[in-house]
């Protein structure tokens, strides 16, 4: 195809570049649509496509019928029957800025005016999340699911009826008496994030292939030949439109169409809204942008559709994308960059985490130069080497991670990463117990990295809450060898502190006062602060209430430990091992000698007699007399298991002010609902203990 039809007026470089882009895009298209194994992020694909579009716009003679700018999607693969869509499945134009949305709205208005349509000032749009999954068209005949097809190239898709029938949110038969004779519904099949994570965890445990992201998981699952495999995938669907329809007087508005679909049991996205004009669209975009990371499913933007279907008809479509709709994309969460090195960070428990040092790259609004590779097994599985081009992903507050290597771009001279034999910080041996993914430094508190992390944890808000003792100061104190164990903190002098960088007389005094205050603590906080493996806040509280005193806990054997709610064999082993270690006993004695103390733990209600012992409790709404964290700790201390979701297994829901959907669900399921007064009666004694310590 190269050169064919290129006139003298097209520069040779432009023609060459267009061919190269077309070939590269064709390959990526195949990887994405046929193999379900993309090797570059969407943002990079979009950039290549835009470059080609720009070239073709400057030199229209460069356009070929097979250019990826001239079609949508890729051809179906062998193995699935072809399905001709009765009406084409359209694609969407993309916008990346507010200005492009403004231009979109102006284009609409001009066309409508030209067509003599009287448009209101604030044109109504249906705004919806753009779900990151796989498009589907499902045909119902006389209310029965007759056929389901992928989009394919928009005209011809693949028959995936066998797989779609396994998706529980797809009705096999429409509800209600007035279903149309023929109804083609269009929507997006997706894998919710929680299901995706669970699925990948299980798949990795079984040694099976894991998916790179929820979208690939959805697309890959739809294109399974064996529906039994698809049935095990946690797929869901949201419907957002219709294709061919017979025997239904379709309502005037898109939003009303969705309501009818809902009545037939075809669910649409609950986060869709009718908004007014450009303002309404942009406001929706911003609101959804702030919620993006909290949604249960991945989205890559929002879609605005002119709500009135008569206007949609007037506006029509152009090259398989409707003029009446547009996708407003969010900043990409995945980008390409190069791995310059891999270092191992040592955590509080000695765990070695490989961290990729990257060529800095701008992802979702920040510059990323480090990304986690989780552990050595992950690094091996992804086959990340120094010099590789990789996809980095940053979503919300989550630490940026290396998603995958772009093998097409691997240079000859990459370097393999080896697990170090000795700790990069202290030089102690690194061990990796059989069957464990995590390698650890054996240096314990001899290792400066572990010491730093242990001290950070000890001082943190939910532990000893030493206000003003931040990461930087801890690093300095450890580096200067002034502080080796937590007890050393309580022996610090103003002179020692003032010798540190950026610490003046005033901050030294403030810190000493904070240390003085933190000496008076609670047993749960103290136990949590010790940093025993697997002992989080709730477990620390449960241990404290069960045993009442530190001595009783120190003397408990594994059986005694396991009689505490939620303490299993693993936690029991870690607790035993911690107290058995002489070094830890020394640190504890030293801390007590430094004046660390706590009030007696209320054992007036022995845990076994507690009305909450072994019960599953959900907290919802706002509590007025105490914080959510304190309520949770106090409930755990009474033997309750505090969880976040309401189900039929929940024993009590404690509802504060403005309780919403969880309260409604509890009522629907007949779960007992308590108010804050009841909560305070239950936790009164243990709460007081906590308050004392915090005072
Ligand atoms: S409407 C009439 N609405 O995005 C226009 N598409 O880039 C047809 N998608 O193929 C699409 N969420 O797979 C529409 N709320 C939504 C969507 C959505 C996700 C996907 C769909 C489509 C692609 C176009």
PDB file of C-alpha atoms in Angstrom, residues 2 17 44 75 78 121 127 143 226 274 326 370 436-437 453 478-479 488 513 559 600 610 668 674 689 694:
ATOM      1  CA  UNK A   2       2.928   2.325   0.512  1.00  0.00           C
ATOM      2  CA  UNK A  17       5.521   7.970   8.312  1.00  0.00           C
ATOM      3  CA  UNK A  44      -0.330   5.949  23.327  1.00  0.00           C
ATOM      4  CA  UNK A  75     -12.540  -8.287  12.002  1.00  0.00           C
ATOM      5  CA  UNK A  78     -12.436 -17.798  13.379  1.00  0.00           C
ATOM      6  CA  UNK A 121     -31.161  27.468  25.567  1.00  0.00           C
ATOM      7  CA  UNK A 127     -24.679  12.197  30.810  1.00  0.00           C
ATOM      8  CA  UNK A 143     -39.128 -11.215  25.087  1.00  0.00           C
ATOM      9  CA  UNK A 226     -16.101 -22.454  26.586  1.00  0.00           C
ATOM     10  CA  UNK A 274     -29.998  14.269  32.635  1.00  0.00           C
ATOM     11  CA  UNK A 326     -19.405  12.523  22.409  1.00  0.00           C
ATOM     12  CA  UNK A 370       9.068   5.280  41.029  1.00  0.00           C
ATOM     13  CA  UNK A 436       6.327 -17.370  50.208  1.00  0.00           C
ATOM     14  CA  UNK A 437       6.338 -14.536  47.698  1.00  0.00           C
ATOM     15  CA  UNK A 453       9.833   1.833  59.678  1.00  0.00           C
ATOM     16  CA  UNK A 478      18.259   6.893  63.038  1.00  0.00           C
ATOM     17  CA  UNK A 479      21.045   8.063  60.724  1.00  0.00           C
ATOM     18  CA  UNK A 488      15.308   5.712  73.069  1.00  0.00           C
ATOM     19  CA  UNK A 513       5.951  17.643  75.386  1.00  0.00           C
ATOM     20  CA  UNK A 559      -4.606 -22.139  72.253  1.00  0.00           C
ATOM     21  CA  UNK A 600      -6.337  -0.820  83.665  1.00  0.00           C
ATOM     22  CA  UNK A 610     -20.459  -9.339  76.053  1.00  0.00           C
ATOM     23  CA  UNK A 668     -34.847  -4.754  53.679  1.00  0.00           C
ATOM     24  CA  UNK A 674     -29.386  -0.032  66.754  1.00  0.00           C
ATOM     25  CA  UNK A 689     -10.546   3.428  78.869  1.00  0.00           C
ATOM     26  CA  UNK A 694      -6.272   9.761  74.423  1.00  0.00           C
TER      27      UNK A 694
END
